[in-house]
Amino acid sequence: MDNQSIFKYSWETLPKKWVKKMERSEHGNRSETNSDYLFQLLCFLKLHTYTRVQVSIDICGVDHPSRKRRFEVVYNLLSTRYNSRIRVQTSADEVTRISPIVSLFPSAGWWEREIWDMFGVSSINHPDLRRISTDYGFEGHPLRKDLPLSGYVEVRYDDPEKRVVSEPIEMTQEFRYFDFASPWEQRSNG
């Protein structure tokens, strides 16, 4: 089966409430689903005869602060049997928790930890949800667009004390928050 056949078969077979939107390209298929049906959709893609997705290549996240469900979680999957790539996307907010897929793809545990560490999107009953890229004392989630560019604490080496010290950053309010508007759009041509 090629990408087009897998796309057509999946679209005809899957329950319509599982898939919001499906798109096909020469590089792979893209499906958008509600976070409530994520696990069921990935089970179908892994276990069904005509899809046979065996590899979870990676899981990544995107922060869109202007959206109601601001976080987009993207699962990149590979069917080695049919040489087909499938991208499954779902969205979440600060409160919504997504289904872990560790039971389907054991290597996904690390990527789910990274999504939680970087964006704050947590998984329901994840077996090992703890920080993976940042220090355990780190406050916030670094890839969120609302995290101040300066952070909340400063870590530096104190030469007289001969040790690393963490101190809260004291900064005036106008330097604390980032304006998402482009500086070129604010200028007038006159």
XYZ file of N, CA, C and O in Angstrom:
760
model
N 0.850 -1.191 0.000
C 0.000 0.000 0.000
C 0.886 1.242 0.000
O 1.874 1.295 0.709
N 0.496 2.237 -0.736
C 1.223 3.491 -0.738
C 0.486 4.509 0.145
O -0.558 4.207 0.718
N 1.053 5.713 0.221
C 0.455 6.765 1.065
C -0.990 7.050 0.684
O -1.843 7.237 1.551
N -1.266 7.100 -0.611
C -2.617 7.422 -1.065
C -3.613 6.340 -0.651
O -4.708 6.632 -0.186
N -3.219 5.070 -0.765
C -4.108 3.966 -0.385
C -4.366 3.955 1.116
O -5.492 3.742 1.551
N -3.312 4.186 1.894
C -3.469 4.229 3.355
C -4.378 5.383 3.752
O -5.252 5.244 4.596
N -4.191 6.525 3.110
C -5.029 7.691 3.397
C -6.495 7.382 3.100
O -7.369 7.604 3.931
N -6.764 6.851 1.923
C -8.133 6.556 1.510
C -8.762 5.509 2.426
O -9.892 5.658 2.891
N -8.012 4.450 2.726
C -8.536 3.389 3.578
C -8.824 3.910 4.988
O -9.874 3.631 5.563
N -7.887 4.680 5.549
C -8.070 5.225 6.901
C -9.285 6.142 6.953
O -10.071 6.083 7.892
N -9.439 6.997 5.947
C -10.555 7.938 5.930
C -11.892 7.205 5.862
O -12.857 7.599 6.492
N -11.951 6.133 5.103
C -13.195 5.377 4.958
C -13.489 4.507 6.176
O -14.641 4.235 6.486
N -12.456 4.039 6.876
C -12.623 3.080 7.963
C -12.808 3.727 9.332
O -13.588 3.244 10.152
N -12.068 4.794 9.592
C -12.090 5.408 10.926
C -13.441 6.048 11.238
O -14.061 6.638 10.347
N -13.879 5.973 12.495
C -15.088 6.711 12.893
C -14.853 8.213 12.719
O -13.782 8.726 13.046
N -15.818 8.904 12.181
C -15.665 10.333 11.871
C -15.450 11.184 13.125
O -14.839 12.240 13.047
N -15.913 10.729 14.288
C -15.694 11.530 15.504
C -14.240 11.457 15.975
O -13.797 12.288 16.733
N -13.487 10.452 15.493
C -12.078 10.351 15.861
C -11.209 11.334 15.101
O -10.169 11.748 15.580
N -11.596 11.675 13.892
C -10.749 12.491 13.028
C -11.474 13.778 12.652
O -12.544 13.749 12.062
N -10.885 14.925 13.017
C -11.456 16.220 12.642
C -11.163 16.523 11.178
O -12.007 17.017 10.457
N -9.912 16.246 10.792
C -9.478 16.600 9.444
C -8.358 15.651 9.030
O -7.546 15.245 9.855
N -8.330 15.291 7.748
C -7.249 14.473 7.195
C -6.758 15.116 5.915
O -7.554 15.558 5.095
N -5.445 15.167 5.764
C -4.842 15.706 4.548
C -3.780 14.741 4.058
O -3.125 14.073 4.852
N -3.602 14.703 2.746
C -2.611 13.823 2.164
C -1.609 14.655 1.378
O -1.973 15.623 0.720
N -0.332 14.265 1.469
C 0.693 14.900 0.648
C 1.651 13.810 0.180
O 1.544 12.658 0.605
N 2.595 14.186 -0.654
C 3.557 13.197 -1.145
C 4.502 12.722 -0.045
O 5.103 11.663 -0.153
N 4.632 13.495 1.021
C 5.537 13.148 2.115
C 4.873 12.336 3.216
O 5.556 11.780 4.060
N 3.557 12.305 3.256
C 2.866 11.558 4.292
C 1.453 12.065 4.503
O 1.017 13.014 3.864
N 0.772 11.418 5.407
C -0.611 11.785 5.714
C -0.650 12.532 7.036
O 0.143 12.266 7.930
N -1.599 13.474 7.148
C -1.745 14.244 8.377
C -3.180 14.125 8.850
O -4.114 14.350 8.088
N -3.338 13.761 10.118
C -4.665 13.645 10.728
C -4.734 14.560 11.932
O -3.778 14.652 12.698
N -5.873 15.207 12.113
C -6.086 16.037 13.288
C -7.209 15.408 14.090
O -8.260 15.074 13.540
N -6.969 15.225 15.388
C -7.948 14.553 16.233
C -8.173 15.321 17.522
O -7.353 16.144 17.922
N -9.278 15.028 18.170
C -9.573 15.565 19.485
C -8.738 14.776 20.498
O -8.520 13.580 20.324
N -8.288 15.399 21.545
C -7.443 14.708 22.528
C -8.177 13.541 23.197
O -7.544 12.617 23.698
N -9.515 13.540 23.189
C -10.282 12.435 23.776
C -10.134 11.138 22.984
O -10.290 10.051 23.526
N -9.869 11.249 21.682
C -9.791 10.063 20.819
C -8.372 9.767 20.343
O -8.175 8.938 19.463
N -7.386 10.431 20.915
C -6.004 10.259 20.487
C -5.529 8.811 20.637
O -4.996 8.216 19.696
N -5.734 8.229 21.804
C -5.241 6.875 22.053
C -5.914 5.866 21.124
O -5.262 4.988 20.569
N -7.229 5.995 20.928
C -7.946 5.074 20.049
C -7.425 5.170 18.610
O -7.230 4.156 17.945
N -7.184 6.400 18.141
C -6.691 6.589 16.783
C -5.306 5.968 16.624
O -5.036 5.271 15.642
N -4.435 6.188 17.603
C -3.086 5.624 17.511
C -3.101 4.102 17.635
O -2.287 3.422 17.004
N -4.014 3.552 18.422
C -4.186 2.089 18.488
C -4.570 1.541 17.115
O -4.016 0.538 16.664
N -5.521 2.188 16.475
C -5.941 1.773 15.133
C -4.752 1.792 14.178
O -4.501 0.829 13.450
N -4.012 2.904 14.173
C -2.892 3.041 13.243
C -1.788 2.017 13.503
O -1.130 1.556 12.575
N -1.605 1.636 14.745
C -0.554 0.657 15.058
C -0.999 -0.774 14.777
O -0.229 -1.574 14.249
N -2.220 -1.111 15.121
C -2.639 -2.507 15.104
C -3.369 -2.939 13.837
O -3.489 -4.145 13.594
N -3.871 -2.019 13.048
C -4.650 -2.416 11.877
C -3.740 -2.947 10.768
O -2.636 -2.449 10.554
N -4.219 -3.933 10.039
C -3.448 -4.612 8.998
C -2.972 -3.672 7.905
O -1.859 -3.809 7.410
N -3.797 -2.685 7.534
C -3.452 -1.830 6.407
C -2.757 -0.526 6.797
O -2.582 0.337 5.949
N -2.395 -0.372 8.032
C -1.611 0.796 8.432
C -0.289 0.368 9.052
O 0.755 0.870 8.670
N -0.322 -0.496 10.046
C 0.883 -1.068 10.673
C 1.963 -0.040 11.015
O 3.102 -0.156 10.609
N 1.590 0.975 11.765
C 2.566 1.956 12.242
C 3.334 1.313 13.387
O 2.755 0.987 14.415
N 4.634 1.099 13.200
C 5.427 0.437 14.229
C 6.359 1.386 14.981
O 6.841 1.047 16.044
N 6.628 2.554 14.413
C 7.628 3.443 14.999
C 7.028 4.811 15.288
O 6.411 5.415 14.415
N 7.218 5.264 16.508
C 6.908 6.653 16.845
C 8.211 7.421 16.694
O 9.117 7.290 17.522
N 8.314 8.191 15.622
C 9.563 8.892 15.324
C 9.842 9.952 16.378
O 10.925 10.018 16.937
N 8.858 10.786 16.652
C 9.001 11.775 17.716
C 7.647 12.384 18.044
O 6.656 12.153 17.357
N 7.644 13.135 19.127
C 6.471 13.902 19.536
C 6.980 15.319 19.780
O 7.987 15.509 20.460
N 6.311 16.285 19.195
C 6.754 17.661 19.402
C 5.553 18.537 19.730
O 4.414 18.115 19.592
N 5.820 19.733 20.175
C 4.761 20.642 20.570
C 4.939 22.016 19.960
O 6.046 22.402 19.578
N 3.838 22.742 19.862
C 3.833 24.114 19.362
C 2.913 24.920 20.269
O 1.858 24.437 20.665
N 3.331 26.122 20.603
C 2.526 27.002 21.451
C 1.929 28.115 20.601
O 2.651 28.857 19.939
N 0.602 28.193 20.590
C -0.123 29.264 19.905
C -0.914 30.016 20.973
O -2.050 29.650 21.264
N -0.359 31.078 21.565
C -1.027 31.750 22.685
C -2.376 32.376 22.339
O -3.204 32.565 23.211
N -2.626 32.667 21.077
C -3.882 33.319 20.708
C -5.049 32.332 20.600
O -6.197 32.744 20.551
N -4.784 31.041 20.560
C -5.852 30.044 20.446
C -6.412 29.681 21.810
O -5.726 29.783 22.819
N -7.651 29.199 21.806
C -8.279 28.759 23.057
C -7.556 27.524 23.596
O -7.225 27.449 24.765
N -7.336 26.536 22.741
C -6.524 25.362 23.094
C -5.147 25.628 22.507
O -4.873 25.248 21.380
N -4.316 26.267 23.275
C -3.110 26.897 22.758
C -1.981 25.952 22.380
O -1.114 26.307 21.601
N -1.951 24.753 22.931
C -0.844 23.842 22.648
C -1.241 22.815 21.603
O -2.288 22.188 21.697
N -0.392 22.642 20.623
C -0.597 21.627 19.610
C 0.475 20.560 19.833
O 1.660 20.872 19.904
N 0.048 19.320 19.968
C 0.978 18.214 20.168
C 0.951 17.376 18.890
O -0.116 16.974 18.428
N 2.127 17.147 18.319
C 2.243 16.483 17.022
C 2.992 15.163 17.195
O 4.103 15.135 17.715
N 2.370 14.076 16.733
C 2.954 12.737 16.789
C 3.381 12.352 15.377
O 2.539 12.258 14.478
N 4.669 12.146 15.165
C 5.183 11.723 13.864
C 5.434 10.228 13.916
O 6.247 9.752 14.710
N 4.731 9.489 13.047
C 4.746 8.029 13.078
C 5.241 7.478 11.749
O 5.132 8.136 10.715
N 5.747 6.243 11.780
C 6.272 5.606 10.577
C 5.793 4.168 10.485
O 5.883 3.415 11.460
N 5.294 3.806 9.309
C 4.964 2.420 9.017
C 6.097 1.876 8.151
O 6.210 2.240 6.975
N 6.952 1.064 8.735
C 8.076 0.508 7.971
C 7.592 -0.533 6.965
O 8.208 -0.732 5.933
N 6.494 -1.179 7.266
C 5.963 -2.184 6.348
C 5.502 -1.555 5.040
O 5.722 -2.094 3.958
N 4.841 -0.396 5.124
C 4.320 0.264 3.930
C 5.129 1.504 3.543
O 4.728 2.227 2.632
N 6.228 1.748 4.232
C 7.079 2.910 3.979
C 6.235 4.186 3.905
O 6.268 4.929 2.933
N 5.486 4.420 4.964
C 4.555 5.546 4.997
C 4.711 6.320 6.296
O 4.837 5.724 7.362
N 4.683 7.634 6.188
C 4.730 8.502 7.370
C 3.342 9.071 7.637
O 2.655 9.482 6.714
N 3.006 9.107 8.913
C 1.708 9.638 9.319
C 1.943 10.622 10.454
O 2.660 10.319 11.403
N 1.335 11.793 10.353
C 1.433 12.812 11.397
C 0.052 12.968 12.016
O -0.921 13.237 11.327
N -0.013 12.782 13.327
C -1.274 12.939 14.057
C -1.132 14.149 14.968
O -0.190 14.232 15.746
N -2.069 15.095 14.865
C -2.025 16.316 15.663
C -3.244 16.387 16.570
O -4.335 15.997 16.179
N -3.008 16.877 17.768
C -4.101 17.137 18.699
C -3.791 18.442 19.414
O -2.662 18.926 19.373
N -4.776 19.008 20.078
C -4.548 20.270 20.783
C -4.975 20.137 22.232
O -5.805 19.306 22.581
N -4.365 20.983 23.055
C -4.651 20.958 24.492
C -4.472 22.373 25.039
O -3.919 23.242 24.371
N -4.939 22.584 26.256
C -4.686 23.849 26.935
C -3.953 23.537 28.245
O -3.498 22.417 28.445
N -3.879 24.522 29.131
C -3.135 24.315 30.375
C -3.764 23.250 31.263
O -3.082 22.613 32.056
N -5.067 23.054 31.154
C -5.789 22.140 32.029
C -5.967 20.757 31.402
O -5.930 19.748 32.102
N -6.140 20.699 30.092
C -6.386 19.438 29.397
C -5.174 18.519 29.502
O -4.052 18.945 29.259
N -5.434 17.283 29.843
C -4.359 16.289 29.909
C -4.567 15.310 28.760
O -5.688 14.921 28.468
N -3.490 14.929 28.106
C -3.597 14.037 26.970
C -3.307 12.598 27.389
O -2.687 12.354 28.417
N -3.758 11.661 26.574
C -3.540 10.242 26.869
C -2.093 9.872 26.570
O -1.589 10.192 25.496
N -1.438 9.170 27.483
C -0.071 8.737 27.190
C -0.099 7.577 26.189
O -1.028 6.782 26.181
N 0.928 7.495 25.362
C 0.989 6.407 24.391
C 2.159 5.468 24.680
O 2.574 4.709 23.826
N 2.655 5.519 25.905
C 3.788 4.676 26.308
C 3.452 3.191 26.162
O 4.309 2.394 25.808
N 2.203 2.821 26.400
C 1.834 1.412 26.276
C 1.864 0.950 24.819
O 2.083 -0.230 24.547
N 1.681 1.869 23.863
C 1.758 1.517 22.438
C 3.185 1.621 21.912
O 3.658 0.737 21.193
N 3.852 2.710 22.247
C 5.221 2.975 21.803
C 6.068 3.287 23.046
O 6.034 4.411 23.544
N 6.822 2.315 23.570
C 7.571 2.534 24.815
C 8.537 3.725 24.776
O 8.747 4.391 25.771
N 9.110 4.011 23.608
C 10.057 5.130 23.523
C 9.360 6.484 23.661
O 10.016 7.498 23.891
N 8.054 6.532 23.541
C 7.316 7.798 23.630
C 7.340 8.385 25.041
O 7.047 9.562 25.219
N 7.700 7.597 26.027
C 7.761 8.095 27.399
C 8.695 9.280 27.546
O 8.386 10.261 28.227
N 9.852 9.225 26.886
C 10.814 10.322 26.957
C 10.262 11.568 26.285
O 10.421 12.676 26.778
N 9.605 11.404 25.138
C 9.079 12.559 24.415
C 7.902 13.177 25.145
O 7.725 14.391 25.123
N 7.092 12.355 25.793
C 5.983 12.902 26.576
C 6.506 13.678 27.777
O 5.946 14.703 28.155
N 7.588 13.191 28.364
C 8.223 13.944 29.449
C 8.746 15.277 28.935
O 8.637 16.305 29.609
N 9.315 15.272 27.742
C 9.838 16.512 27.175
C 8.721 17.506 26.874
O 8.860 18.701 27.128
N 7.594 17.040 26.359
C 6.443 17.910 26.095
C 5.943 18.520 27.404
O 5.611 19.703 27.467
N 5.933 17.734 28.465
C 5.516 18.287 29.758
C 6.541 19.291 30.266
O 6.191 20.365 30.746
N 7.815 18.952 30.155
C 8.870 19.822 30.665
C 8.934 21.143 29.901
O 9.045 22.211 30.502
N 8.840 21.098 28.597
C 9.004 22.301 27.778
C 7.733 23.154 27.670
O 7.804 24.370 27.593
N 6.536 22.498 27.643
C 5.294 23.224 27.418
C 4.308 23.161 28.583
O 3.394 23.958 28.658
N 4.422 22.164 29.451
C 3.484 22.026 30.555
C 2.253 21.211 30.198
O 1.276 21.225 30.944
N 2.274 20.498 29.078
C 1.151 19.640 28.687
C 1.392 18.271 29.316
O 2.349 17.587 28.979
N 0.527 17.898 30.252
C 0.763 16.652 30.984
C -0.057 15.503 30.424
O -1.041 15.701 29.731
N 0.384 14.293 30.736
C -0.296 13.074 30.301
C -0.984 12.435 31.496
O -0.468 12.457 32.614
N -2.129 11.821 31.248
C -2.896 11.158 32.302
C -2.175 9.874 32.701
O -1.852 9.053 31.852
N -1.911 9.690 33.977
C -1.292 8.469 34.512
C -0.014 8.067 33.790
O 0.217 6.897 33.518
N 0.811 9.026 33.479
C 2.106 8.717 32.855
C 2.985 8.023 33.884
O 3.046 8.445 35.039
N 3.686 6.945 33.520
C 4.456 6.198 34.520
C 5.658 6.949 35.102
O 6.104 6.625 36.199
N 6.190 7.962 34.391
C 7.392 8.633 34.873
C 7.411 10.089 34.417
O 8.303 10.504 33.694
N 6.426 10.881 34.830
C 6.324 12.265 34.379
C 7.144 13.162 35.301
O 6.695 13.559 36.378
N 8.355 13.441 34.877
C 9.229 14.365 35.603
C 10.080 15.105 34.582
O 10.114 14.745 33.414
N 10.775 16.128 35.023
C 11.567 16.955 34.112
C 12.659 16.120 33.449
O 13.242 15.238 34.077
N 12.924 16.443 32.182
C 13.929 15.689 31.442
C 15.013 16.595 30.858
O 16.157 16.191 30.738
N 14.669 17.844 30.521
C 15.637 18.746 29.890
C 16.062 19.899 30.785
O 17.127 20.463 30.596
N 15.229 20.276 31.729
C 15.567 21.390 32.610
C 15.855 20.866 34.007
O 15.566 19.720 34.337
N 16.412 21.737 34.834
C 16.743 21.381 36.208
C 15.462 21.180 37.015
O 14.435 21.796 36.733
N 15.515 20.339 38.028
C 14.325 20.059 38.835
C 13.789 21.302 39.539
O 12.618 21.399 39.815
N 14.625 22.283 39.803
C 14.181 23.498 40.459
C 13.686 24.567 39.500
O 13.299 25.655 39.917
N 13.692 24.280 38.211
C 13.294 25.274 37.211
C 11.819 25.628 37.360
O 10.981 24.750 37.516
N 11.509 26.919 37.299
C 10.127 27.379 37.400
C 9.601 27.680 36.012
O 10.217 28.407 35.249
N 8.449 27.133 35.657
C 7.838 27.395 34.362
C 8.202 26.341 33.330
O 8.766 25.287 33.647
N 7.874 26.649 32.091
C 8.121 25.744 30.973
C 8.733 26.581 29.852
O 8.077 27.466 29.308
N 9.993 26.320 29.485
C 10.767 27.246 28.661
C 10.273 27.488 27.233
O 10.566 28.527 26.669
N 9.531 26.582 26.618
C 9.095 26.819 25.239
C 7.713 27.460 25.149
O 7.197 27.675 24.059
N 7.130 27.808 26.279
C 5.881 28.575 26.260
C 6.211 30.007 25.864
O 7.194 30.573 26.315
N 5.367 30.574 25.062
C 5.639 31.931 24.603
C 5.344 32.989 25.656
O 5.737 34.137 25.497
N 4.674 32.609 26.750
C 4.420 33.585 27.806
C 5.494 33.560 28.897
O 5.429 34.320 29.841
N 6.495 32.701 28.763
C 7.606 32.695 29.721
C 8.499 33.900 29.415
O 8.871 34.095 28.263
N 8.819 34.715 30.392
C 9.685 35.868 30.129
C 11.036 35.427 29.576
O 11.580 34.405 29.987
N 11.551 36.187 28.631
C 12.832 35.833 28.020
C 13.957 35.799 29.040
O 14.929 35.074 28.887
N 13.821 36.581 30.100
C 14.851 36.615 31.126
C 14.702 35.477 32.135
O 15.602 35.222 32.916
N 13.564 34.799 32.138
C 13.313 33.771 33.138
C 12.904 34.405 34.463
O 12.598 35.587 34.528
N 12.920 33.618 35.501
C 12.530 34.115 36.829
C 13.704 34.158 37.803
O 13.664 34.876 38.784
N 14.721 33.356 37.556
C 15.886 33.338 38.439
C 17.164 33.451 37.626
O 17.201 33.091 36.444
N 18.195 33.956 38.268
C 19.504 34.065 37.648
C 20.435 33.079 38.347
O 20.469 33.008 39.576
N 21.151 32.315 37.553
C 22.119 31.368 38.104
C 23.498 31.878 37.710
O 23.777 32.100 36.536
N 24.353 32.070 38.697
C 25.697 32.578 38.420
C 26.690 31.985 39.406
O 26.316 31.464 40.463
N 27.962 32.078 39.050
C 29.014 31.602 39.937
C 29.483 32.771 40.792
O 29.839 33.833 40.286
N 29.442 32.598 42.110
C 29.886 33.632 43.030
C 31.326 33.326 43.429
O 31.594 32.332 44.121
N 32.247 34.166 42.964
C 33.672 33.916 43.185
C 34.067 33.980 44.661
O 34.795 33.103 45.139
N 33.585 34.986 45.436
C 33.971 35.008 46.860
C 33.473 33.784 47.636
O 34.162 33.279 48.518
N 32.267 33.294 47.285
C 31.714 32.135 47.997
C 32.167 30.813 47.382
O 31.947 29.751 47.966
N 32.734 30.867 46.171
C 33.218 29.680 45.459
C 32.107 28.650 45.245
O 32.289 27.454 45.466
N 30.931 29.126 44.814
C 29.818 28.219 44.532
C 28.831 28.880 43.557
O 28.886 30.075 43.318
N 27.939 28.074 43.018
C 26.900 28.567 42.117
C 25.718 29.036 42.961
O 25.269 28.339 43.861
N 25.210 30.261 42.669
C 24.107 30.825 43.425
C 22.915 31.084 42.501
O 23.089 31.483 41.364
N 21.720 30.837 43.014
C 20.480 31.168 42.299
C 19.823 32.333 43.007
O 19.599 32.276 44.211
N 19.515 33.379 42.257
C 18.881 34.560 42.831
C 17.702 34.961 41.974
O 17.759 34.851 40.745
N 16.613 35.435 42.589
C 15.487 35.924 41.775
C 15.905 37.166 40.993
O 16.682 37.980 41.476
N 15.397 37.264 39.782
C 15.696 38.426 38.946
C 14.753 39.552 39.326
O 13.541 39.348 39.413
N 15.314 40.702 39.563
C 14.496 41.877 39.826
C 14.605 42.764 38.601
O 15.672 43.273 38.285
N 13.476 42.917 37.913
C 13.465 43.652 36.665
C 12.220 44.523 36.615
O 11.175 44.118 37.098
N 12.331 45.692 36.040
C 11.155 46.549 35.939
C 10.131 45.890 35.022
O 10.470 45.138 34.117
N 8.880 46.194 35.236
C 7.777 45.515 34.566
C 7.813 45.689 33.040
O 7.475 44.772 32.314
N 8.242 46.824 32.534
C 8.194 47.033 31.083
C 9.158 46.117 30.327
O 9.003 45.886 29.137
N 10.154 45.564 31.015
C 11.067 44.631 30.358
C 10.662 43.173 30.575
O 11.282 42.273 30.058
N 9.651 42.925 31.336
C 9.281 41.566 31.725
C 8.507 40.818 30.640
O 8.732 39.662 30.399
N 7.555 41.467 29.974
C 6.681 40.765 29.034
C 7.005 41.128 27.590
O 7.312 42.265 27.283
N 6.893 40.147 26.719
C 7.218 40.302 25.318
C 5.970 40.667 24.529
O 4.913 40.077 24.723
N 6.094 41.638 23.641
C 4.984 42.033 22.777
C 5.051 41.168 21.518
O 6.054 41.144 20.825
N 3.972 40.443 21.214
C 3.968 39.510 20.098
C 3.833 40.208 18.745
O 4.012 39.592 17.713
N 3.500 41.503 18.723
C 3.349 42.220 17.464
C 4.714 42.409 16.806
O 5.726 42.596 17.472
N 4.731 42.356 15.503
C 5.972 42.547 14.758
C 6.367 44.021 14.801
O 5.524 44.898 14.596
N 7.635 44.343 15.030
C 8.043 45.748 15.093
C 7.906 46.443 13.739
O 7.734 47.643 13.665
N 7.943 45.710 12.639
C 7.835 46.304 11.315
C 6.392 46.711 11.012
O 6.162 47.608 10.232
N 5.418 46.025 11.595
C 4.032 46.366 11.360
C 3.608 47.621 12.106
O 2.648 48.255 11.756
N 4.332 47.982 13.156
C 3.967 49.141 13.968
C 4.453 50.449 13.361
O 3.993 51.504 13.713
N 5.410 50.384 12.459
C 5.959 51.609 11.867
C 5.099 52.084 10.719
O 4.557 51.298 9.948
N 5.026 53.379 10.583
C 4.294 53.940 9.437
C 5.285 54.330 8.366
O 6.461 54.619 8.637
N 4.849 54.369 7.136
C 5.729 54.693 6.017
C 5.857 56.197 5.770
O 6.454 56.609 4.809
N 5.254 57.014 6.564
C 5.233 58.449 6.326
C 6.126 59.210 7.127
O 6.999 59.559 7.598
